[in-house]
PDB file of C-alpha atoms and ligand atoms in Angstrom:
ATOM      1  CA  MET A   1     -21.192 -15.953 -11.346  1.00 46.00           C
ATOM      2  CA  THR A   2     -21.161 -18.855 -13.758  1.00 46.00           C
ATOM      3  CA  LYS A   3     -22.495 -16.793 -16.655  1.00 48.00           C
ATOM      4  CA  ARG A   4     -19.318 -16.005 -18.544  1.00 52.00           C
ATOM      5  CA  HIS A   5     -20.949 -13.375 -20.692  1.00 49.00           C
ATOM      6  CA  GLY A   6     -22.232 -11.567 -17.643  1.00 46.00           C
ATOM      7  CA  GLN A   7     -18.741 -11.496 -16.213  1.00 49.00           C
ATOM      8  CA  GLU A   8     -17.152 -10.078 -19.338  1.00 72.00           C
ATOM      9  CA  ASP A   9     -19.740  -7.363 -19.890  1.00 93.00           C
ATOM     10  CA  PRO A  10     -17.935  -4.160 -18.835  1.00 96.00           C
ATOM     11  CA  ALA A  11     -21.086  -2.392 -17.619  1.00 97.00           C
ATOM     12  CA  SER A  12     -22.167  -5.247 -15.387  1.00 97.00           C
ATOM     13  CA  LEU A  13     -18.597  -5.763 -14.194  1.00 97.00           C
ATOM     14  CA  ALA A  14     -18.412  -2.076 -13.232  1.00 97.00           C
ATOM     15  CA  ASN A  15     -21.738  -2.373 -11.388  1.00 97.00           C
ATOM     16  CA  ARG A  16     -20.542  -5.362  -9.431  1.00 96.00           C
ATOM     17  CA  VAL A  17     -17.276  -3.620  -8.541  1.00 96.00           C
ATOM     18  CA  GLU A  18     -19.259  -0.651  -7.263  1.00 96.00           C
ATOM     19  CA  ALA A  19     -21.355  -3.040  -5.180  1.00 95.00           C
ATOM     20  CA  GLY A  20     -18.136  -4.226  -3.528  1.00 94.00           C
ATOM     21  CA  ASP A  21     -18.182  -7.705  -5.104  1.00 95.00           C
ATOM     22  CA  VAL A  22     -14.710  -9.066  -4.329  1.00 94.00           C
ATOM     23  CA  ARG A  23     -14.649 -11.470  -7.284  1.00 94.00           C
ATOM     24  CA  ALA A  24     -15.572  -8.664  -9.647  1.00 96.00           C
ATOM     25  CA  VAL A  25     -12.777  -6.500  -8.233  1.00 96.00           C
ATOM     26  CA  SER A  26     -10.280  -9.343  -8.760  1.00 94.00           C
ATOM     27  CA  ARG A  27     -11.587  -9.905 -12.265  1.00 96.00           C
ATOM     28  CA  LEU A  28     -11.325  -6.240 -13.190  1.00 96.00           C
ATOM     29  CA  ILE A  29      -7.757  -6.021 -11.903  1.00 93.00           C
ATOM     30  CA  THR A  30      -6.756  -9.095 -13.920  1.00 91.00           C
ATOM     31  CA  LEU A  31      -8.303  -7.606 -17.057  1.00 93.00           C
ATOM     32  CA  LEU A  32      -6.420  -4.370 -16.441  1.00 90.00           C
ATOM     33  CA  GLU A  33      -3.140  -6.179 -15.835  1.00 84.00           C
ATOM     34  CA  ASN A  34      -3.591  -7.963 -19.144  1.00 85.00           C
ATOM     35  CA  HIS A  35      -4.523  -4.714 -20.894  1.00 86.00           C
ATOM     36  CA  GLU A  36      -7.852  -6.208 -21.940  1.00 92.00           C
ATOM     37  CA  PRO A  37     -10.173  -3.657 -23.587  1.00 94.00           C
ATOM     38  CA  ALA A  38     -13.081  -4.901 -21.422  1.00 96.00           C
ATOM     39  CA  GLY A  39     -11.115  -3.911 -18.328  1.00 96.00           C
ATOM     40  CA  ILE A  40     -10.368  -0.442 -19.610  1.00 95.00           C
ATOM     41  CA  THR A  41     -14.031   0.032 -20.607  1.00 97.00           C
ATOM     42  CA  ALA A  42     -15.214  -1.158 -17.188  1.00 97.00           C
ATOM     43  CA  LEU A  43     -12.752   1.156 -15.449  1.00 96.00           C
ATOM     44  CA  LYS A  44     -14.110   4.109 -17.427  1.00 96.00           C
ATOM     45  CA  LYS A  45     -17.650   3.174 -16.412  1.00 96.00           C
ATOM     46  CA  LEU A  46     -16.879   3.329 -12.705  1.00 95.00           C
ATOM     47  CA  ARG A  47     -18.462   6.334 -11.086  1.00 89.00           C
ATOM     48  CA  SER A  48     -16.097   8.247  -8.872  1.00 80.00           C
ATOM     49  CA  PRO A  49     -17.069   7.292  -5.342  1.00 78.00           C
ATOM     50  CA  SER A  50     -18.787   9.785  -3.082  1.00 76.00           C
ATOM     51  CA  ARG A  51     -16.239   9.117  -0.391  1.00 78.00           C
ATOM     52  CA  ARG A  52     -12.599   9.021  -1.449  1.00 86.00           C
ATOM     53  CA  SER A  53     -10.254   6.342  -0.174  1.00 94.00           C
ATOM     54  CA  VAL A  54      -7.272   7.120   1.944  1.00 96.00           C
ATOM     55  CA  VAL A  55      -4.308   5.900  -0.105  1.00 96.00           C
ATOM     56  CA  ILE A  56      -1.156   5.294   1.897  1.00 97.00           C
ATOM     57  CA  GLY A  57       2.164   4.387   0.285  1.00 94.00           C
ATOM     58  CA  ILE A  58       4.526   2.227   2.321  1.00 93.00           C
ATOM     59  CA  THR A  59       7.961   2.266   0.779  1.00 89.00           C
ATOM     60  CA  GLY A  60      11.494   1.395   1.839  1.00 86.00           C
ATOM     61  CA  TYR A  61      14.427  -0.893   1.252  1.00 80.00           C
ATOM     62  CA  PRO A  62      13.984  -4.655   0.854  1.00 82.00           C
ATOM     63  CA  GLY A  63      13.465  -6.388   4.156  1.00 87.00           C
ATOM     64  CA  ALA A  64      12.867  -3.182   6.149  1.00 91.00           C
ATOM     65  CA  GLY A  65       9.626  -4.669   7.450  1.00 92.00           C
ATOM     66  CA  LYS A  66       7.075  -3.035   5.123  1.00 92.00           C
ATOM     67  CA  SER A  67       4.825  -6.114   4.886  1.00 90.00           C
ATOM     68  CA  THR A  68       5.005  -6.750   8.622  1.00 92.00           C
ATOM     69  CA  LEU A  69       4.051  -3.148   9.268  1.00 95.00           C
ATOM     70  CA  ILE A  70       1.197  -3.306   6.740  1.00 94.00           C
ATOM     71  CA  ASP A  71      -0.108  -6.409   8.473  1.00 93.00           C
ATOM     72  CA  GLN A  72      -0.210  -4.414  11.724  1.00 95.00           C
ATOM     73  CA  LEU A  73      -1.813  -1.396  10.054  1.00 96.00           C
ATOM     74  CA  VAL A  74      -4.511  -3.671   8.632  1.00 95.00           C
ATOM     75  CA  ARG A  75      -5.284  -4.885  12.155  1.00 94.00           C
ATOM     76  CA  ALA A  76      -5.411  -1.316  13.450  1.00 97.00           C
ATOM     77  CA  TYR A  77      -7.706  -0.096  10.670  1.00 97.00           C
ATOM     78  CA  ARG A  78      -9.945  -3.165  10.885  1.00 95.00           C
ATOM     79  CA  ARG A  79     -10.371  -2.502  14.614  1.00 96.00           C
ATOM     80  CA  ARG A  80     -11.673   0.911  13.560  1.00 96.00           C
ATOM     81  CA  GLY A  81     -14.127  -0.773  11.203  1.00 96.00           C
ATOM     82  CA  HIS A  82     -12.511   0.333   7.941  1.00 97.00           C
ATOM     83  CA  LYS A  83     -12.419  -1.812   4.806  1.00 96.00           C
ATOM     84  CA  VAL A  84      -8.793  -2.170   3.747  1.00 96.00           C
ATOM     85  CA  GLY A  85      -7.268  -2.877   0.342  1.00 95.00           C
ATOM     86  CA  ILE A  86      -3.604  -3.816  -0.018  1.00 93.00           C
ATOM     87  CA  VAL A  87      -1.609  -3.613  -3.207  1.00 91.00           C
ATOM     88  CA  ALA A  88       1.815  -5.204  -2.823  1.00 87.00           C
ATOM     89  CA  VAL A  89       3.865  -4.195  -5.818  1.00 83.00           C
ATOM     90  CA  ASP A  90       6.332  -6.953  -6.566  1.00 64.00           C
ATOM     91  CA  THR A  91       9.717  -5.683  -5.612  1.00 54.00           C
ATOM     92  CA  SER A  92      11.325  -8.136  -8.052  1.00 50.00           C
ATOM     93  CA  SER A  93      14.388  -7.864  -5.893  1.00 48.00           C
ATOM     94  CA  PRO A  94      17.206 -10.359  -6.327  1.00 46.00           C
ATOM     95  CA  LEU A  95      17.951  -9.697  -2.640  1.00 47.00           C
ATOM     96  CA  THR A  96      14.650 -10.948  -1.351  1.00 47.00           C
ATOM     97  CA  GLY A  97      13.469 -13.221  -4.177  1.00 43.00           C
ATOM     98  CA  GLY A  98       9.964 -14.660  -3.618  1.00 43.00           C
ATOM     99  CA  ALA A  99       8.723 -11.458  -2.011  1.00 47.00           C
ATOM    100  CA  ILE A 100       5.226 -11.986  -3.330  1.00 49.00           C
ATOM    101  CA  LEU A 101       4.932 -15.429  -1.832  1.00 45.00           C
ATOM    102  CA  GLY A 102       6.334 -14.177   1.474  1.00 48.00           C
ATOM    103  CA  ASP A 103       3.796 -11.374   1.515  1.00 53.00           C
ATOM    104  CA  ARG A 104       0.970 -13.769   0.796  1.00 49.00           C
ATOM    105  CA  ILE A 105       1.936 -16.072   3.603  1.00 47.00           C
ATOM    106  CA  ARG A 106       2.314 -13.251   6.067  1.00 55.00           C
ATOM    107  CA  MET A 107      -1.022 -11.788   5.063  1.00 58.00           C
ATOM    108  CA  GLN A 108      -2.884 -15.083   5.264  1.00 58.00           C
ATOM    109  CA  ASP A 109      -4.307 -14.145   8.632  1.00 65.00           C
ATOM    110  CA  HIS A 110      -6.534 -11.699   6.812  1.00 70.00           C
ATOM    111  CA  SER A 111      -7.544 -13.959   3.955  1.00 68.00           C
ATOM    112  CA  SER A 112     -10.784 -15.006   5.632  1.00 72.00           C
ATOM    113  CA  ASP A 113     -11.689 -11.400   6.428  1.00 79.00           C
ATOM    114  CA  ALA A 114     -14.137 -10.018   3.844  1.00 82.00           C
ATOM    115  CA  GLY A 115     -13.109  -6.481   4.832  1.00 92.00           C
ATOM    116  CA  VAL A 116      -9.569  -7.018   3.563  1.00 94.00           C
ATOM    117  CA  PHE A 117      -8.583  -7.294  -0.103  1.00 94.00           C
ATOM    118  CA  ILE A 118      -5.000  -8.242  -0.961  1.00 90.00           C
ATOM    119  CA  ARG A 119      -3.451  -8.133  -4.392  1.00 89.00           C
ATOM    120  CA  SER A 120       0.154  -8.565  -5.482  1.00 84.00           C
ATOM    121  CA  MET A 121       1.297  -6.968  -8.714  1.00 80.00           C
ATOM    122  CA  ALA A 122       4.403  -7.433 -10.781  1.00 72.00           C
ATOM    123  CA  THR A 123       6.359  -4.556 -12.250  1.00 64.00           C
ATOM    124  CA  ARG A 124       8.933  -6.901 -13.715  1.00 55.00           C
ATOM    125  CA  GLY A 125      10.180  -5.628 -17.022  1.00 50.00           C
ATOM    126  CA  GLN A 126       9.085  -2.069 -16.364  1.00 54.00           C
ATOM    127  CA  HIS A 127      11.742   0.561 -15.866  1.00 48.00           C
ATOM    128  CA  GLY A 128      11.434   1.115 -12.146  1.00 44.00           C
ATOM    129  CA  GLY A 129       8.365   2.762 -10.821  1.00 47.00           C
ATOM    130  CA  LEU A 130       4.878   1.506 -10.321  1.00 63.00           C
ATOM    131  CA  ALA A 131       3.053  -0.471 -12.935  1.00 66.00           C
ATOM    132  CA  ARG A 132       0.325   1.479 -14.675  1.00 72.00           C
ATOM    133  CA  SER A 133      -2.018  -1.217 -13.480  1.00 78.00           C
ATOM    134  CA  THR A 134      -1.135  -0.264  -9.905  1.00 85.00           C
ATOM    135  CA  VAL A 135      -2.766   3.119 -10.423  1.00 88.00           C
ATOM    136  CA  GLU A 136      -5.770   1.441 -12.052  1.00 91.00           C
ATOM    137  CA  THR A 137      -6.006  -1.113  -9.244  1.00 92.00           C
ATOM    138  CA  VAL A 138      -6.196   1.698  -6.719  1.00 94.00           C
ATOM    139  CA  GLN A 139      -9.026   3.252  -8.763  1.00 94.00           C
ATOM    140  CA  ALA A 140     -10.890  -0.070  -8.792  1.00 96.00           C
ATOM    141  CA  LEU A 141     -10.488  -0.516  -5.015  1.00 96.00           C
ATOM    142  CA  GLU A 142     -11.643   3.034  -4.445  1.00 95.00           C
ATOM    143  CA  ALA A 143     -14.766   2.428  -6.517  1.00 96.00           C
ATOM    144  CA  ALA A 144     -15.383  -0.791  -4.578  1.00 96.00           C
ATOM    145  CA  GLY A 145     -15.558   1.186  -1.351  1.00 95.00           C
ATOM    146  CA  TYR A 146     -12.275   0.371   0.376  1.00 96.00           C
ATOM    147  CA  ASP A 147     -11.761   3.088   2.985  1.00 96.00           C
ATOM    148  CA  ILE A 148      -8.021   2.581   3.267  1.00 97.00           C
ATOM    149  CA  ILE A 149      -5.703   1.428   0.475  1.00 97.00           C
ATOM    150  CA  LEU A 150      -2.149   0.480   1.417  1.00 96.00           C
ATOM    151  CA  VAL A 151       0.390   0.280  -1.413  1.00 93.00           C
ATOM    152  CA  GLU A 152       3.705  -1.459  -0.692  1.00 90.00           C
ATOM    153  CA  THR A 153       6.602  -0.587  -2.980  1.00 85.00           C
ATOM    154  CA  ILE A 154      10.331  -0.900  -2.838  1.00 76.00           C
ATOM    155  CA  GLY A 155      12.040   2.399  -2.190  1.00 66.00           C
ATOM    156  CA  VAL A 156      14.862   2.403  -4.647  1.00 59.00           C
ATOM    157  CA  GLY A 157      15.212   3.730  -8.162  1.00 55.00           C
ATOM    158  CA  GLN A 158      12.250   5.559  -9.602  1.00 56.00           C
ATOM    159  CA  ALA A 159       9.636   3.920  -7.420  1.00 57.00           C
ATOM    160  CA  GLU A 160       9.716   6.565  -4.722  1.00 58.00           C
ATOM    161  CA  VAL A 161       8.829   9.255  -7.208  1.00 61.00           C
ATOM    162  CA  ASP A 162       5.938   7.235  -8.609  1.00 75.00           C
ATOM    163  CA  ILE A 163       4.434   6.369  -5.240  1.00 82.00           C
ATOM    164  CA  ALA A 164       3.685  10.057  -4.767  1.00 82.00           C
ATOM    165  CA  ARG A 165       1.450   9.889  -7.842  1.00 83.00           C
ATOM    166  CA  VAL A 166      -0.817   7.262  -6.345  1.00 88.00           C
ATOM    167  CA  ALA A 167      -0.630   7.801  -2.569  1.00 93.00           C
ATOM    168  CA  GLN A 168      -1.575  10.990  -0.740  1.00 93.00           C
ATOM    169  CA  THR A 169       0.403   9.970   2.334  1.00 95.00           C
ATOM    170  CA  VAL A 170       3.813   8.385   1.816  1.00 93.00           C
ATOM    171  CA  VAL A 171       5.520   6.482   4.635  1.00 94.00           C
ATOM    172  CA  VAL A 172       9.166   5.487   4.251  1.00 91.00           C
ATOM    173  CA  VAL A 173      10.350   2.569   6.344  1.00 92.00           C
ATOM    174  CA  VAL A 174      14.005   2.433   7.361  1.00 90.00           C
ATOM    175  CA  VAL A 175      15.922   0.318   9.843  1.00 92.00           C
ATOM    176  CA  PRO A 176      18.585   1.375  12.361  1.00 93.00           C
ATOM    177  CA  GLY A 177      22.176   1.565  11.293  1.00 84.00           C
ATOM    178  CA  LEU A 178      21.711   2.458   7.653  1.00 69.00           C
ATOM    179  CA  GLY A 179      24.323   5.212   7.654  1.00 68.00           C
ATOM    180  CA  ASP A 180      24.966   5.778   3.976  1.00 69.00           C
ATOM    181  CA  GLU A 181      21.541   4.643   2.870  1.00 68.00           C
ATOM    182  CA  VAL A 182      19.839   7.194   5.094  1.00 67.00           C
ATOM    183  CA  GLN A 183      22.084   9.882   3.655  1.00 70.00           C
ATOM    184  CA  ALA A 184      21.153   8.796   0.137  1.00 68.00           C
ATOM    185  CA  MET A 185      17.469   8.705   1.049  1.00 68.00           C
ATOM    186  CA  LYS A 186      17.596  12.193   2.439  1.00 68.00           C
ATOM    187  CA  ALA A 187      18.282  13.344  -1.080  1.00 67.00           C
ATOM    188  CA  GLY A 188      15.619  11.247  -2.765  1.00 68.00           C
ATOM    189  CA  LEU A 189      13.044   9.285  -0.864  1.00 63.00           C
ATOM    190  CA  LEU A 190      12.584  11.768   1.920  1.00 70.00           C
ATOM    191  CA  GLU A 191      11.574  14.406  -0.582  1.00 75.00           C
ATOM    192  CA  VAL A 192       8.333  12.569  -1.206  1.00 83.00           C
ATOM    193  CA  ALA A 193       7.880  11.009   2.247  1.00 90.00           C
ATOM    194  CA  HIS A 194       5.546  12.587   4.790  1.00 94.00           C
ATOM    195  CA  ILE A 195       6.362  10.168   7.573  1.00 95.00           C
ATOM    196  CA  ALA A 196       9.497   8.159   8.331  1.00 94.00           C
ATOM    197  CA  VAL A 197       9.250   4.946  10.299  1.00 96.00           C
ATOM    198  CA  VAL A 198      12.346   3.598  12.010  1.00 96.00           C
ATOM    199  CA  ASN A 199      11.347  -0.054  12.203  1.00 97.00           C
ATOM    200  CA  LYS A 200      13.260  -2.841  13.935  1.00 97.00           C
ATOM    201  CA  ALA A 201      13.818  -0.421  16.791  1.00 98.00           C
ATOM    202  CA  ASP A 202      14.693  -3.505  18.827  1.00 97.00           C
ATOM    203  CA  HIS A 203      17.998  -3.410  16.925  1.00 96.00           C
ATOM    204  CA  PRO A 204      20.867  -1.171  18.090  1.00 94.00           C
ATOM    205  CA  GLY A 205      21.203   2.332  16.677  1.00 93.00           C
ATOM    206  CA  ALA A 206      17.509   3.269  16.492  1.00 95.00           C
ATOM    207  CA  ASP A 207      17.906   6.493  18.474  1.00 95.00           C
ATOM    208  CA  ALA A 208      20.685   7.785  16.224  1.00 92.00           C
ATOM    209  CA  THR A 209      18.674   6.969  13.099  1.00 91.00           C
ATOM    210  CA  ILE A 210      15.610   8.715  14.544  1.00 93.00           C
ATOM    211  CA  ARG A 211      17.647  11.852  15.347  1.00 92.00           C
ATOM    212  CA  ASP A 212      19.151  11.773  11.877  1.00 88.00           C
ATOM    213  CA  LEU A 213      15.731  11.637  10.215  1.00 89.00           C
ATOM    214  CA  GLN A 214      14.197  14.260  12.496  1.00 91.00           C
ATOM    215  CA  GLU A 215      16.530  16.767  10.866  1.00 86.00           C
ATOM    216  CA  CYS A 216      14.557  16.566   7.654  1.00 84.00           C
ATOM    217  CA  LEU A 217      11.089  15.219   8.491  1.00 88.00           C
ATOM    218  CA  PRO A 218       8.578  16.401  11.073  1.00 89.00           C
ATOM    219  CA  ARG A 219       7.090  12.973  11.673  1.00 95.00           C
ATOM    220  CA  VAL A 220       9.455  10.161  12.667  1.00 96.00           C
ATOM    221  CA  ILE A 221       7.908   7.096  14.287  1.00 98.00           C
ATOM    222  CA  ARG A 222       9.704   4.306  16.098  1.00 98.00           C
ATOM    223  CA  THR A 223       8.252   0.826  15.555  1.00 98.00           C
ATOM    224  CA  VAL A 224       8.897  -2.822  16.271  1.00 98.00           C
ATOM    225  CA  ALA A 225       6.485  -4.170  13.687  1.00 96.00           C
ATOM    226  CA  VAL A 226       6.865  -7.808  14.738  1.00 95.00           C
ATOM    227  CA  LYS A 227       5.475  -6.854  18.148  1.00 96.00           C
ATOM    228  CA  GLY A 228       3.033  -4.199  16.988  1.00 96.00           C
ATOM    229  CA  GLU A 229       4.922  -1.505  18.893  1.00 98.00           C
ATOM    230  CA  GLY A 230       4.488   2.032  17.584  1.00 98.00           C
ATOM    231  CA  VAL A 231       1.656   1.091  15.230  1.00 98.00           C
ATOM    232  CA  GLU A 232      -0.959   3.256  16.980  1.00 98.00           C
ATOM    233  CA  GLU A 233       1.504   6.157  16.848  1.00 98.00           C
ATOM    234  CA  LEU A 234       1.904   5.571  13.114  1.00 98.00           C
ATOM    235  CA  VAL A 235      -1.872   5.512  12.612  1.00 98.00           C
ATOM    236  CA  GLU A 236      -2.089   8.821  14.481  1.00 97.00           C
ATOM    237  CA  ALA A 237       0.795  10.322  12.439  1.00 98.00           C
ATOM    238  CA  ILE A 238      -1.002   9.355   9.225  1.00 97.00           C
ATOM    239  CA  ALA A 239      -4.218  10.971  10.474  1.00 96.00           C
ATOM    240  CA  GLU A 240      -2.303  14.069  11.548  1.00 96.00           C
ATOM    241  CA  HIS A 241      -0.614  14.356   8.160  1.00 95.00           C
ATOM    242  CA  ARG A 242      -3.993  14.192   6.481  1.00 93.00           C
ATOM    243  CA  ARG A 243      -5.435  16.857   8.747  1.00 92.00           C
ATOM    244  CA  SER A 244      -2.476  19.165   8.203  1.00 91.00           C
ATOM    245  CA  ALA A 245      -2.544  18.645   4.437  1.00 86.00           C
ATOM    246  CA  ASP A 246      -6.330  19.112   4.453  1.00 80.00           C
ATOM    247  CA  LEU A 247      -6.913  15.750   2.790  1.00 81.00           C
ATOM    248  CA  ALA A 248     -10.384  14.293   2.762  1.00 70.00           C
ATOM    249  CA  GLY A 249     -11.213  10.754   3.827  1.00 64.00           C
ATOM    250  CA  LYS A 250     -11.701   9.312   7.259  1.00 61.00           C
ATOM    251  CA  VAL A 251      -8.894   7.445   8.997  1.00 72.00           C
TER     252      VAL A 251
HETATM  253  N1  GTP B   1      13.731  -7.738  14.794  1.00 96.28           N
HETATM  254  C1  GTP B   1      12.744  -7.301  14.028  1.00 96.28           C
HETATM  255  N2  GTP B   1      12.456  -7.931  12.869  1.00 96.28           N
HETATM  256  C2  GTP B   1      11.462  -7.436  12.095  1.00 96.28           C
HETATM  257  C3  GTP B   1      10.716  -6.299  12.472  1.00 96.28           C
HETATM  258  N3  GTP B   1       9.810  -6.060  11.505  1.00 96.28           N
HETATM  259  C4  GTP B   1       9.974  -6.990  10.569  1.00 96.28           C
HETATM  260  N4  GTP B   1      10.969  -7.836  10.922  1.00 96.28           N
HETATM  261  C5  GTP B   1      11.441  -9.026  10.168  1.00 96.28           C
HETATM  262  O1  GTP B   1      12.143  -8.584   9.026  1.00 96.28           O
HETATM  263  C6  GTP B   1      11.961  -9.490   7.939  1.00 96.28           C
HETATM  264  C7  GTP B   1      11.473  -8.742   6.705  1.00 96.28           C
HETATM  265  O2  GTP B   1      10.183  -8.246   6.981  1.00 96.28           O
HETATM  266  P1  GTP B   1       9.180  -7.910   5.792  1.00 96.28           P
HETATM  267  O3  GTP B   1       7.963  -7.344   6.447  1.00 96.28           O
HETATM  268  O4  GTP B   1       9.035  -9.056   4.877  1.00 96.28           O
HETATM  269  O5  GTP B   1       9.972  -6.752   5.054  1.00 96.28           O
HETATM  270  P2  GTP B   1       9.608  -6.053   3.647  1.00 96.28           P
HETATM  271  O6  GTP B   1      10.147  -4.668   3.764  1.00 96.28           O
HETATM  272  O7  GTP B   1       8.177  -6.217   3.341  1.00 96.28           O
HETATM  273  O8  GTP B   1      10.495  -6.906   2.630  1.00 96.28           O
HETATM  274  P3  GTP B   1      10.390  -6.951   1.025  1.00 96.28           P
HETATM  275  O9  GTP B   1       8.926  -6.955   0.660  1.00 96.28           O
HETATM  276  O10 GTP B   1      11.078  -8.212   0.655  1.00 96.28           O
HETATM  277  O11 GTP B   1      11.101  -5.730   0.536  1.00 96.28           O
HETATM  278  C8  GTP B   1      10.991 -10.559   8.428  1.00 96.28           C
HETATM  279  O12 GTP B   1      11.718 -11.673   8.836  1.00 96.28           O
HETATM  280  C9  GTP B   1      10.325  -9.880   9.624  1.00 96.28           C
HETATM  281  O13 GTP B   1       9.865 -10.793  10.588  1.00 96.28           O
HETATM  282  C10 GTP B   1      11.045  -5.653  13.721  1.00 96.28           C
HETATM  283  O14 GTP B   1      10.461  -4.650  14.113  1.00 96.28           O
HETATM  284  N5  GTP B   1      12.072  -6.196  14.434  1.00 96.28           N
HETATM  285 MG1   MG B   2       7.202  -6.980   1.633  1.00 96.28          MG
END
């Protein structure tokens, strides 16, 4: 670990990533974020894994409860023995400010769990959408043997279109009482979403929002993420989507 040259050598870095070395995965992602040639070379050296990861996009408006839900999904998948990678794409939202820090604090429960890898990424300065390094980060986590990769993105602007490029299963998180927003999402976000989650179902109006969404999506799940309610149903809906779409990867 202390041999700097060893760390920078793309071939050895790629080997260590494939062995599931967490520090090597972090290092590779940093190199990729900084557009370092060594990172790109290491990425190219990664063999495609024999077992593909299940990549799940969790998208939705700021504050809908995406991080809280991801925290619950991590628990559910860890109970099943899966290794889980999380990529929280900085929403850079003036509404929520400090989203990255908030995510980190909320996810701290998992920080001592070697089966959970958490990385926040910034898209600041990019025109909407996911950072290129987000796609590369998912590739690195896949090579490192993470069974499940959860990608959190904000669901406005171009991001919803991009999430479909990286995730095979896209979950959109909405909250009750978003009249106009749900109408707007029907036109955009719901086109790429496979599953809608009506979170904060402890708030009034959940039933109406669920009915509204059921008109355009076959899978609508009711959750109270802060209490873990509906999480098992969401896990099952994700598995069912994968079966129906004939996607490989165990969930
Ligand atoms: N009442 C209620 N509050 C919830 C629920 N789920 C999440 N929250 C709260 O909603 C707030 C936002 O939750 P987050 O998980 O940070 O939402 P987010 O979508 O990740 O937010 P950004 O990353 O900033 O876009 C937090 O205060 C949560 O505790 C729920 O089911 N019911
Ligand atoms: Mg969040």
